[in-house]
mmCIF file of C-alpha atoms in Angstrom:
data_model
loop_
_atom_site.group_PDB
_atom_site.id
_atom_site.type_symbol
_atom_site.label_atom_id
_atom_site.label_comp_id
_atom_site.label_asym_id
_atom_site.label_seq_id
_atom_site.Cartn_x
_atom_site.Cartn_y
_atom_site.Cartn_z
ATOM 1 C CA MET A 1 0.000 0.000 0.000
ATOM 2 C CA GLY A 2 1.467 3.332 -1.014
ATOM 3 C CA LEU A 3 1.875 6.358 1.172
ATOM 4 C CA GLY A 4 -1.254 8.330 1.943
ATOM 5 C CA PRO A 5 -1.731 12.119 1.789
ATOM 6 C CA ARG A 6 0.841 14.284 3.511
ATOM 7 C CA TRP A 7 -1.621 15.408 6.176
ATOM 8 C CA SER A 8 -5.078 14.544 7.359
ATOM 9 C CA PRO A 9 -7.307 16.463 9.781
ATOM 10 C CA TRP A 10 -7.292 13.469 12.131
ATOM 11 C CA ALA A 11 -3.509 13.545 12.429
ATOM 12 C CA ALA A 12 -2.733 17.089 13.506
ATOM 13 C CA LEU A 13 -4.325 19.897 15.465
ATOM 14 C CA PRO A 14 -3.400 23.609 15.583
ATOM 15 C CA PHE A 15 -1.175 24.596 18.483
ATOM 16 C CA SER A 16 -0.361 21.026 19.523
ATOM 17 C CA PRO A 17 3.248 20.571 20.751
ATOM 18 C CA ARG A 18 5.230 18.090 18.675
ATOM 19 C CA SER A 19 7.630 15.510 19.952
ATOM 20 C CA ARG A 20 11.295 15.913 19.099
ATOM 21 C CA LYS A 21 12.329 13.996 16.003
ATOM 22 C CA GLY A 22 15.570 12.208 15.335
ATOM 23 C CA GLY A 23 18.224 10.913 17.666
ATOM 24 C CA GLY A 24 21.961 11.033 18.147
ATOM 25 C CA GLY A 25 24.131 12.775 20.654
ATOM 26 C CA GLY A 26 23.336 16.390 19.808
ATOM 27 C CA TRP A 27 20.180 18.386 19.286
ATOM 28 C CA GLY A 28 21.036 19.527 15.774
ATOM 29 C CA LEU A 29 18.979 22.022 13.796
ATOM 30 C CA GLY A 30 15.870 19.825 13.893
ATOM 31 C CA GLY A 31 16.053 19.531 17.666
ATOM 32 C CA LEU A 32 16.500 23.281 18.120
ATOM 33 C CA LYS A 33 13.513 23.920 15.872
ATOM 34 C CA ALA A 34 11.471 21.449 17.917
ATOM 35 C CA ILE A 35 12.379 23.282 21.137
ATOM 36 C CA GLY A 36 11.424 26.552 19.484
ATOM 37 C CA TRP A 37 8.029 25.214 18.433
ATOM 38 C CA ILE A 38 7.319 23.845 21.914
ATOM 39 C CA LEU A 39 8.213 27.163 23.532
ATOM 40 C CA PHE A 40 6.115 28.985 20.951
ATOM 41 C CA ALA A 41 3.256 26.569 21.642
ATOM 42 C CA GLY A 42 3.393 27.415 25.332
ATOM 43 C CA VAL A 43 3.251 31.146 24.665
ATOM 44 C CA SER A 44 0.477 30.677 22.115
ATOM 45 C CA PHE A 45 -1.509 28.569 24.567
ATOM 46 C CA ARG A 46 -1.308 31.260 27.230
ATOM 47 C CA LEU A 47 -2.344 33.930 24.741
ATOM 48 C CA LEU A 48 -5.270 31.826 23.538
ATOM 49 C CA CYS A 49 -6.413 31.206 27.089
ATOM 50 C CA SER A 50 -6.183 34.878 27.952
ATOM 51 C CA PHE A 51 -8.622 35.703 25.151
ATOM 52 C CA SER A 52 -11.094 32.893 25.861
ATOM 53 C CA SER A 53 -14.717 33.958 25.964
ATOM 54 C CA SER A 54 -16.502 34.377 29.274
ATOM 55 C CA SER A 55 -17.958 31.156 30.609
ATOM 56 C CA SER A 56 -19.645 29.666 33.637
ATOM 57 C CA LEU A 57 -16.801 27.155 33.925
ATOM 58 C CA SER A 58 -14.493 29.261 36.093
ATOM 59 C CA PRO A 59 -17.010 29.837 38.926
ATOM 60 C CA ASP A 60 -18.147 26.216 38.742
ATOM 61 C CA ILE A 61 -14.723 24.920 39.719
ATOM 62 C CA LYS A 62 -14.902 27.098 42.843
ATOM 63 C CA GLU A 63 -18.413 25.978 43.736
ATOM 64 C CA GLY A 64 -17.404 22.321 43.967
ATOM 65 C CA ALA A 65 -18.520 20.868 40.639
ATOM 66 C CA MET A 66 -14.910 19.789 40.044
ATOM 67 C CA ARG A 67 -13.209 20.002 43.461
ATOM 68 C CA ASN A 68 -11.380 16.755 44.377
ATOM 69 C CA LYS A 69 -12.586 15.204 41.124
ATOM 70 C CA ALA A 70 -10.878 13.483 38.206
ATOM 71 C CA TRP A 71 -12.105 13.990 34.648
ATOM 72 C CA GLY A 72 -11.213 11.829 31.674
ATOM 73 C CA LEU A 73 -11.853 12.867 28.083
ATOM 74 C CA ILE A 74 -11.543 9.886 25.772
ATOM 75 C CA GLY A 75 -11.455 9.985 21.982
ATOM 76 C CA ASP A 76 -9.661 11.421 18.983
ATOM 77 C CA SER A 77 -8.156 14.767 17.984
ATOM 78 C CA ILE A 78 -11.544 16.494 18.223
ATOM 79 C CA LEU A 79 -11.667 15.478 21.887
ATOM 80 C CA ARG A 80 -8.145 16.878 22.158
ATOM 81 C CA ASN A 81 -9.478 20.077 20.630
ATOM 82 C CA GLN A 82 -12.221 20.156 23.273
ATOM 83 C CA VAL A 83 -9.674 19.641 26.047
ATOM 84 C CA GLN A 84 -7.727 22.664 24.804
ATOM 85 C CA SER A 85 -10.851 24.746 25.232
ATOM 86 C CA LEU A 86 -11.599 23.217 28.636
ATOM 87 C CA ILE A 87 -8.116 23.870 30.002
ATOM 88 C CA CYS A 88 -8.232 27.459 28.777
ATOM 89 C CA LEU A 89 -11.591 28.108 30.413
ATOM 90 C CA LEU A 90 -10.661 26.457 33.702
ATOM 91 C CA SER A 91 -7.374 28.357 33.856
ATOM 92 C CA LYS A 92 -9.391 31.430 34.844
ATOM 93 C CA ALA A 93 -9.940 29.797 38.227
ATOM 94 C CA ASP A 94 -6.568 28.118 38.780
ATOM 95 C CA GLU A 95 -3.252 27.523 37.037
ATOM 96 C CA PRO A 96 -3.182 24.129 35.267
ATOM 97 C CA VAL A 97 0.042 22.169 35.665
ATOM 98 C CA GLU A 98 0.782 19.445 33.145
ATOM 99 C CA VAL A 99 1.854 16.451 35.211
ATOM 100 C CA TYR A 100 2.042 13.840 32.443
ATOM 101 C CA HIS A 101 2.311 13.436 28.698
ATOM 102 C CA ASP A 102 3.480 10.643 26.450
ATOM 103 C CA LYS A 103 6.185 11.232 23.857
ATOM 104 C CA GLU A 104 3.673 12.194 21.174
ATOM 105 C CA PHE A 105 1.546 14.404 23.471
ATOM 106 C CA LYS A 106 -1.514 12.291 22.643
ATOM 107 C CA ASN A 107 -2.122 11.237 26.249
ATOM 108 C CA ARG A 108 -1.839 14.077 28.750
ATOM 109 C CA ARG A 109 -2.906 15.034 32.250
ATOM 110 C CA TRP A 110 -3.231 18.383 34.033
ATOM 111 C CA HIS A 111 -3.622 19.108 37.732
ATOM 112 C CA PHE A 112 -5.311 22.129 39.319
ATOM 113 C CA GLN A 113 -3.618 22.166 42.687
ATOM 114 C CA SER A 114 -5.899 24.603 44.522
ATOM 115 C CA TYR A 115 -8.878 22.338 43.918
ATOM 116 C CA ASN A 116 -7.151 18.943 43.706
ATOM 117 C CA PHE A 117 -8.767 18.527 40.307
ATOM 118 C CA THR A 118 -7.329 16.648 37.312
ATOM 119 C CA VAL A 119 -8.144 16.566 33.609
ATOM 120 C CA SER A 120 -6.852 13.615 31.578
ATOM 121 C CA LEU A 121 -6.803 13.411 27.796
ATOM 122 C CA VAL A 122 -6.886 9.774 26.667
ATOM 123 C CA TRP A 123 -6.094 9.005 23.034
ATOM 124 C CA ALA A 124 -8.496 6.328 21.727
ATOM 125 C CA PRO A 125 -9.703 7.377 18.242
ATOM 126 C CA PHE A 126 -11.582 4.110 17.635
ATOM 127 C CA LEU A 127 -12.502 3.421 21.282
ATOM 128 C CA VAL A 128 -11.766 -0.237 20.486
ATOM 129 C CA LYS A 129 -8.329 -1.842 20.180
ATOM 130 C CA SER A 130 -6.438 -0.846 17.051
ATOM 131 C CA GLU A 131 -3.051 -1.051 15.399
ATOM 132 C CA VAL A 132 -2.404 2.080 13.370
ATOM 133 C CA PHE A 133 0.507 2.446 10.957
ATOM 134 C CA GLU A 134 0.533 6.203 10.408
ATOM 135 C CA ASN A 135 3.031 8.924 11.146
ATOM 136 C CA GLU A 136 2.147 12.344 12.549
ATOM 137 C CA ASN A 137 1.300 13.620 9.060
ATOM 138 C CA GLY A 138 -1.252 10.905 8.394
ATOM 139 C CA GLU A 139 0.984 8.953 5.994
ATOM 140 C CA SER A 140 0.058 5.267 6.129
ATOM 141 C CA THR A 141 2.212 2.235 5.320
ATOM 142 C CA SER A 142 -0.456 -0.404 5.945
ATOM 143 C CA GLU A 143 -4.136 -0.818 6.700
ATOM 144 C CA ILE A 144 -5.350 -0.162 10.230
ATOM 145 C CA GLN A 145 -6.136 -3.355 12.138
ATOM 146 C CA LEU A 146 -9.266 -2.904 14.251
ATOM 147 C CA HIS A 147 -10.651 -5.343 16.864
ATOM 148 C CA LEU A 148 -14.363 -4.689 17.245
ATOM 149 C CA ASP A 149 -14.856 -6.876 20.302
ATOM 150 C CA ILE A 150 -11.918 -5.578 22.385
ATOM 151 C CA LEU A 151 -12.098 -2.134 23.933
ATOM 152 C CA GLU A 152 -8.987 0.039 23.788
ATOM 153 C CA PRO A 153 -6.866 -0.837 26.866
ATOM 154 C CA THR A 154 -5.573 2.738 27.170
ATOM 155 C CA TRP A 155 -8.907 4.039 28.443
ATOM 156 C CA ILE A 156 -10.220 0.843 30.012
ATOM 157 C CA SER A 157 -7.194 0.698 32.319
ATOM 158 C CA GLN A 158 -7.874 4.231 33.595
ATOM 159 C CA TYR A 159 -11.663 4.156 33.725
ATOM 160 C CA GLU A 160 -11.971 3.530 37.460
ATOM 161 C CA ARG A 161 -9.876 6.605 38.228
ATOM 162 C CA PHE A 162 -12.410 9.006 36.764
ATOM 163 C CA ASP A 163 -15.393 10.643 38.445
ATOM 164 C CA TYR A 164 -16.537 12.181 35.154
ATOM 165 C CA VAL A 165 -15.945 10.940 31.618
ATOM 166 C CA VAL A 166 -16.510 12.548 28.227
ATOM 167 C CA ILE A 167 -16.328 10.039 25.400
ATOM 168 C CA ALA A 168 -16.676 10.461 21.636
ATOM 169 C CA GLY A 169 -15.432 9.179 18.309
ATOM 170 C CA GLY A 170 -16.585 8.428 14.804
ATOM 171 C CA GLN A 171 -14.469 10.126 12.168
ATOM 172 C CA TRP A 172 -11.736 7.483 12.170
ATOM 173 C CA PHE A 173 -14.222 4.838 11.057
ATOM 174 C CA LEU A 174 -14.184 6.376 7.591
ATOM 175 C CA LYS A 175 -10.561 5.295 7.194
ATOM 176 C CA THR A 176 -9.375 2.163 5.410
ATOM 177 C CA ALA A 177 -9.131 -0.644 7.961
ATOM 178 C CA VAL A 178 -9.189 -4.417 8.370
ATOM 179 C CA TYR A 179 -11.705 -5.557 10.972
ATOM 180 C CA TRP A 180 -11.281 -8.421 13.432
ATOM 181 C CA GLU A 181 -13.772 -10.141 15.689
ATOM 182 C CA SER A 182 -13.300 -13.237 17.882
ATOM 183 C CA GLY A 183 -9.704 -13.455 16.673
ATOM 184 C CA LYS A 184 -10.686 -13.734 13.010
ATOM 185 C CA VAL A 185 -10.762 -11.256 10.137
ATOM 186 C CA LEU A 186 -14.335 -10.093 9.631
ATOM 187 C CA GLY A 187 -13.642 -8.049 6.522
ATOM 188 C CA CYS A 188 -12.293 -4.703 5.441
ATOM 189 C CA HIS A 189 -13.579 -1.232 4.818
ATOM 190 C CA HIS A 190 -12.413 0.443 1.621
ATOM 191 C CA CYS A 191 -9.549 -1.939 0.871
ATOM 192 C CA GLN A 192 -8.401 -1.734 -2.735
ATOM 193 C CA ASP A 193 -5.997 -4.629 -3.137
ATOM 194 C CA LYS A 194 -7.123 -7.292 -0.660
ATOM 195 C CA ASN A 195 -9.493 -10.187 -1.228
ATOM 196 C CA LEU A 196 -11.620 -9.344 1.798
ATOM 197 C CA THR A 197 -15.334 -8.798 2.259
ATOM 198 C CA GLU A 198 -16.267 -5.120 2.175
ATOM 199 C CA VAL A 199 -17.815 -4.075 5.479
ATOM 200 C CA GLY A 200 -19.661 -0.772 5.659
ATOM 201 C CA PHE A 201 -18.517 1.778 8.198
ATOM 202 C CA GLU A 202 -22.100 2.143 9.480
ATOM 203 C CA HIS A 203 -22.162 -1.426 10.786
ATOM 204 C CA LEU A 204 -18.667 -1.045 12.206
ATOM 205 C CA TYR A 205 -19.486 2.141 14.084
ATOM 206 C CA ARG A 206 -22.716 0.681 15.450
ATOM 207 C CA ARG A 207 -20.922 -2.471 16.584
ATOM 208 C CA THR A 208 -18.272 -0.410 18.353
ATOM 209 C CA LEU A 209 -20.801 1.779 20.158
ATOM 210 C CA GLN A 210 -22.625 -1.307 21.358
ATOM 211 C CA GLU A 211 -19.424 -2.602 22.959
ATOM 212 C CA VAL A 212 -18.586 0.775 24.508
ATOM 213 C CA LEU A 213 -22.059 1.408 25.919
ATOM 214 C CA LYS A 214 -22.373 -2.156 27.208
ATOM 215 C CA PHE A 215 -19.144 -1.700 29.139
ATOM 216 C CA ILE A 216 -20.269 1.652 30.574
ATOM 217 C CA THR A 217 -23.671 0.403 31.702
ATOM 218 C CA SER A 218 -22.409 -2.886 33.161
ATOM 219 C CA ALA A 219 -19.173 -1.738 34.799
ATOM 220 C CA HIS A 220 -19.026 -1.799 38.599
ATOM 221 C CA HIS A 221 -17.538 1.704 38.652
ATOM 222 C CA LYS A 222 -20.195 4.322 37.896
ATOM 223 C CA PRO A 223 -18.753 7.702 36.929
ATOM 224 C CA VAL A 224 -20.901 10.317 35.233
ATOM 225 C CA VAL A 225 -20.405 9.575 31.527
ATOM 226 C CA LEU A 226 -21.210 12.157 28.858
ATOM 227 C CA PHE A 227 -21.411 10.688 25.367
ATOM 228 C CA ARG A 228 -20.721 13.442 22.822
ATOM 229 C CA THR A 229 -22.356 13.209 19.427
ATOM 230 C CA TRP A 230 -20.825 13.517 15.962
ATOM 231 C CA ALA A 231 -18.739 16.628 15.258
ATOM 232 C CA PRO A 232 -19.638 18.179 11.875
ATOM 233 C CA ASP A 233 -17.103 19.454 9.391
ATOM 234 C CA HIS A 234 -17.661 22.339 6.975
ATOM 235 C CA PHE A 235 -15.525 21.497 3.962
ATOM 236 C CA GLU A 236 -16.821 23.137 0.796
ATOM 237 C CA ASN A 237 -15.687 22.726 -2.817
ATOM 238 C CA GLY A 238 -13.987 19.450 -1.929
ATOM 239 C CA GLU A 239 -12.880 17.421 1.052
ATOM 240 C CA TRP A 240 -9.717 17.674 3.170
ATOM 241 C CA PHE A 241 -7.765 15.665 0.579
ATOM 242 C CA SER A 242 -9.144 17.412 -2.517
ATOM 243 C CA GLY A 243 -8.795 21.120 -1.892
ATOM 244 C CA GLY A 244 -11.815 21.669 0.337
ATOM 245 C CA THR A 245 -12.020 25.011 2.132
ATOM 246 C CA CYS A 246 -14.054 26.759 4.840
ATOM 247 C CA ASN A 247 -13.895 30.471 4.123
ATOM 248 C CA ARG A 248 -17.190 31.606 5.600
ATOM 249 C CA VAL A 249 -16.948 34.370 8.184
ATOM 250 C CA LEU A 250 -20.497 34.268 9.568
ATOM 251 C CA PRO A 251 -22.671 31.549 11.131
ATOM 252 C CA TYR A 252 -25.429 30.012 9.025
ATOM 253 C CA LYS A 253 -28.857 31.535 9.376
ATOM 254 C CA LYS A 254 -31.679 29.354 10.650
ATOM 255 C CA GLY A 255 -32.700 26.892 7.949
ATOM 256 C CA GLU A 256 -29.750 27.747 5.696
ATOM 257 C CA TYR A 257 -27.800 24.548 6.299
ATOM 258 C CA GLY A 258 -29.219 21.045 6.566
ATOM 259 C CA GLY A 259 -26.028 19.106 7.254
ATOM 260 C CA LYS A 260 -24.314 16.376 5.264
ATOM 261 C CA TYR A 261 -25.634 12.904 4.508
ATOM 262 C CA MET A 262 -22.732 11.211 6.297
ATOM 263 C CA GLU A 263 -23.304 13.249 9.440
ATOM 264 C CA HIS A 264 -26.975 12.315 9.648
ATOM 265 C CA ILE A 265 -26.166 8.623 9.198
ATOM 266 C CA MET A 266 -23.507 8.542 11.914
ATOM 267 C CA ARG A 267 -25.414 10.737 14.376
ATOM 268 C CA GLY A 268 -28.511 8.585 13.814
ATOM 269 C CA ILE A 269 -26.528 5.503 14.804
ATOM 270 C CA GLU A 270 -25.278 7.288 17.918
ATOM 271 C CA LEU A 271 -28.747 8.334 19.040
ATOM 272 C CA GLU A 272 -30.226 4.870 18.412
ATOM 273 C CA GLU A 273 -27.519 3.022 20.332
ATOM 274 C CA PHE A 274 -27.475 5.543 23.169
ATOM 275 C CA ASN A 275 -31.233 5.272 23.660
ATOM 276 C CA LYS A 276 -31.082 1.459 23.534
ATOM 277 C CA ALA A 277 -28.363 1.420 26.191
ATOM 278 C CA VAL A 278 -30.281 3.742 28.520
ATOM 279 C CA THR A 279 -33.520 1.777 28.068
ATOM 280 C CA ALA A 280 -31.765 -1.539 28.769
ATOM 281 C CA ALA A 281 -30.087 -0.139 31.866
ATOM 282 C CA ASN A 282 -33.320 1.321 33.212
ATOM 283 C CA SER A 283 -35.180 -1.951 32.702
ATOM 284 C CA SER A 284 -32.543 -3.767 34.726
ATOM 285 C CA ARG A 285 -32.812 -1.155 37.483
ATOM 286 C CA ASP A 286 -29.067 -0.633 37.280
ATOM 287 C CA VAL A 287 -27.701 2.728 38.359
ATOM 288 C CA VAL A 288 -26.393 4.405 35.225
ATOM 289 C CA LYS A 289 -25.051 7.935 35.101
ATOM 290 C CA LEU A 290 -25.071 8.209 31.314
ATOM 291 C CA LYS A 291 -25.925 11.492 29.634
ATOM 292 C CA LEU A 292 -26.077 12.613 26.004
ATOM 293 C CA LEU A 293 -23.903 15.599 25.125
ATOM 294 C CA ASP A 294 -25.560 16.535 21.831
ATOM 295 C CA THR A 295 -23.392 19.243 20.291
ATOM 296 C CA TYR A 296 -24.199 18.534 16.639
ATOM 297 C CA SER A 297 -26.917 21.100 15.961
ATOM 298 C CA ILE A 298 -25.182 24.086 17.502
ATOM 299 C CA SER A 299 -21.870 23.149 15.868
ATOM 300 C CA SER A 300 -23.340 22.604 12.410
ATOM 301 C CA MET A 301 -24.399 26.263 12.356
ATOM 302 C CA ARG A 302 -20.818 27.540 12.744
ATOM 303 C CA PRO A 303 -18.876 27.157 9.479
ATOM 304 C CA ASP A 304 -16.920 30.245 10.528
ATOM 305 C CA GLY A 305 -15.364 28.546 13.557
ATOM 306 C CA HIS A 306 -12.683 26.338 11.965
ATOM 307 C CA ALA A 307 -8.947 26.833 11.646
ATOM 308 C CA GLY A 308 -9.065 26.686 7.822
ATOM 309 C CA PRO A 309 -5.619 27.382 6.343
ATOM 310 C CA TYR A 310 -4.332 28.393 9.781
ATOM 311 C CA ARG A 311 -4.161 24.816 11.041
ATOM 312 C CA MET A 312 -0.474 25.035 11.947
ATOM 313 C CA PHE A 313 1.737 27.729 13.469
ATOM 314 C CA HIS A 314 2.585 29.061 10.029
ATOM 315 C CA PRO A 315 -0.600 29.823 8.069
ATOM 316 C CA PHE A 316 0.869 29.669 4.596
ATOM 317 C CA ALA A 317 3.365 27.401 2.924
ATOM 318 C CA GLN A 318 6.729 28.877 2.051
ATOM 319 C CA GLY A 319 6.587 30.926 -1.113
ATOM 320 C CA ASN A 320 2.771 30.930 -1.201
ATOM 321 C CA LYS A 321 1.600 34.476 -0.636
ATOM 322 C CA ASP A 322 -2.145 33.939 -0.768
ATOM 323 C CA GLY A 323 -2.362 30.478 0.751
ATOM 324 C CA SER A 324 -4.548 29.183 -2.095
ATOM 325 C CA SER A 325 -2.859 25.766 -2.100
ATOM 326 C CA VAL A 326 -2.584 25.368 1.683
ATOM 327 C CA GLN A 327 -4.542 22.395 2.972
ATOM 328 C CA ASN A 328 -7.487 23.542 5.082
ATOM 329 C CA ASP A 329 -8.668 22.136 8.391
ATOM 330 C CA CYS A 330 -12.453 22.463 8.428
ATOM 331 C CA LEU A 331 -12.986 19.761 11.045
ATOM 332 C CA HIS A 332 -11.240 21.060 14.162
ATOM 333 C CA TRP A 333 -12.230 24.324 15.834
ATOM 334 C CA CYS A 334 -10.512 27.565 16.731
ATOM 335 C CA VAL A 335 -9.829 28.248 20.403
ATOM 336 C CA PRO A 336 -11.484 30.433 21.563
ATOM 337 C CA GLY A 337 -14.461 29.594 19.384
ATOM 338 C CA PRO A 338 -17.679 27.589 19.067
ATOM 339 C CA ILE A 339 -16.129 24.596 20.801
ATOM 340 C CA ASP A 340 -16.209 26.561 24.076
ATOM 341 C CA ALA A 341 -19.996 26.074 24.035
ATOM 342 C CA TRP A 342 -19.469 22.299 24.263
ATOM 343 C CA ASN A 343 -17.826 22.748 27.638
ATOM 344 C CA ASP A 344 -20.572 25.109 28.794
ATOM 345 C CA LEU A 345 -23.054 22.346 27.970
ATOM 346 C CA ILE A 346 -20.978 19.904 30.026
ATOM 347 C CA MET A 347 -21.363 22.113 33.072
ATOM 348 C CA LYS A 348 -25.110 22.409 32.534
ATOM 349 C CA LEU A 349 -25.410 18.623 32.405
ATOM 350 C CA VAL A 350 -23.184 18.099 35.432
ATOM 351 C CA LEU A 351 -24.830 20.734 37.603
ATOM 352 C CA ASN A 352 -28.290 19.429 36.748
#
């Protein structure tokens, strides 16, 4: 299988620190550049947080909604995007201290000392166990191997630590992948050169949600779990790999935008499986603290809230004055921006 596109919106997020590349005894030019970017990222993060919109989050941390609590946000780069917003908003009440990160900054944890409160970002883009053969630019050397009946150990191993959990996924299921179940290959989605049964992503996403929700409702540990719905993108005139852009500067007016077919399919699956899980739990009289964080409708109205060509520190490629050929990110959100409202909704759900 040949190399994929140079970048995909699932692989990178604006203002995310990068791990140092290379090895050897000295830093070299690449290492010095990496240090520079990390320092710049820290300054940028503080500037972004200082301009964050007003929110009810900062008083809530003082009133005890988060005191002595541990939060875990589990998912893909859109969850990471949401955590950026959350950390910025909470920093109005206390200084966040990063106490852990892995070498790729995909799994991270912050501590708010004055309130003994932690926020953990857990990287689990499929929510189930996967082997991914991609670099940080989204270049792939082989198909993803996905195990539909085994939940991702990274978040399962931490689940009992959390008092509150936000969980979401979806977009990665559109990728090419080989699917396994009960130790055998079930089929493949969008494979071009393998003699495997084509399996639609709809079935795969539904099957995954069933496993995730069954675990949540049957687990002995009962944190408050907020399941966040599908995050819309606003690519126009193409997709992320074919020159799509998001140049709108105003929100849609009421009734102006009806959403994309793919979004309605995936969100429909989410709502169906969520409602089934809640109904089954209620009928068994089990105590389930499962809530729906439905951010789709409010997010779909904000085509003006994405990073667009400004997805990295440098908005335009070298030698490109107008940025017309720069790949746009119309999936992730600017911080501050519409994604701040997601965290306001979290507080409404928690306080109620």
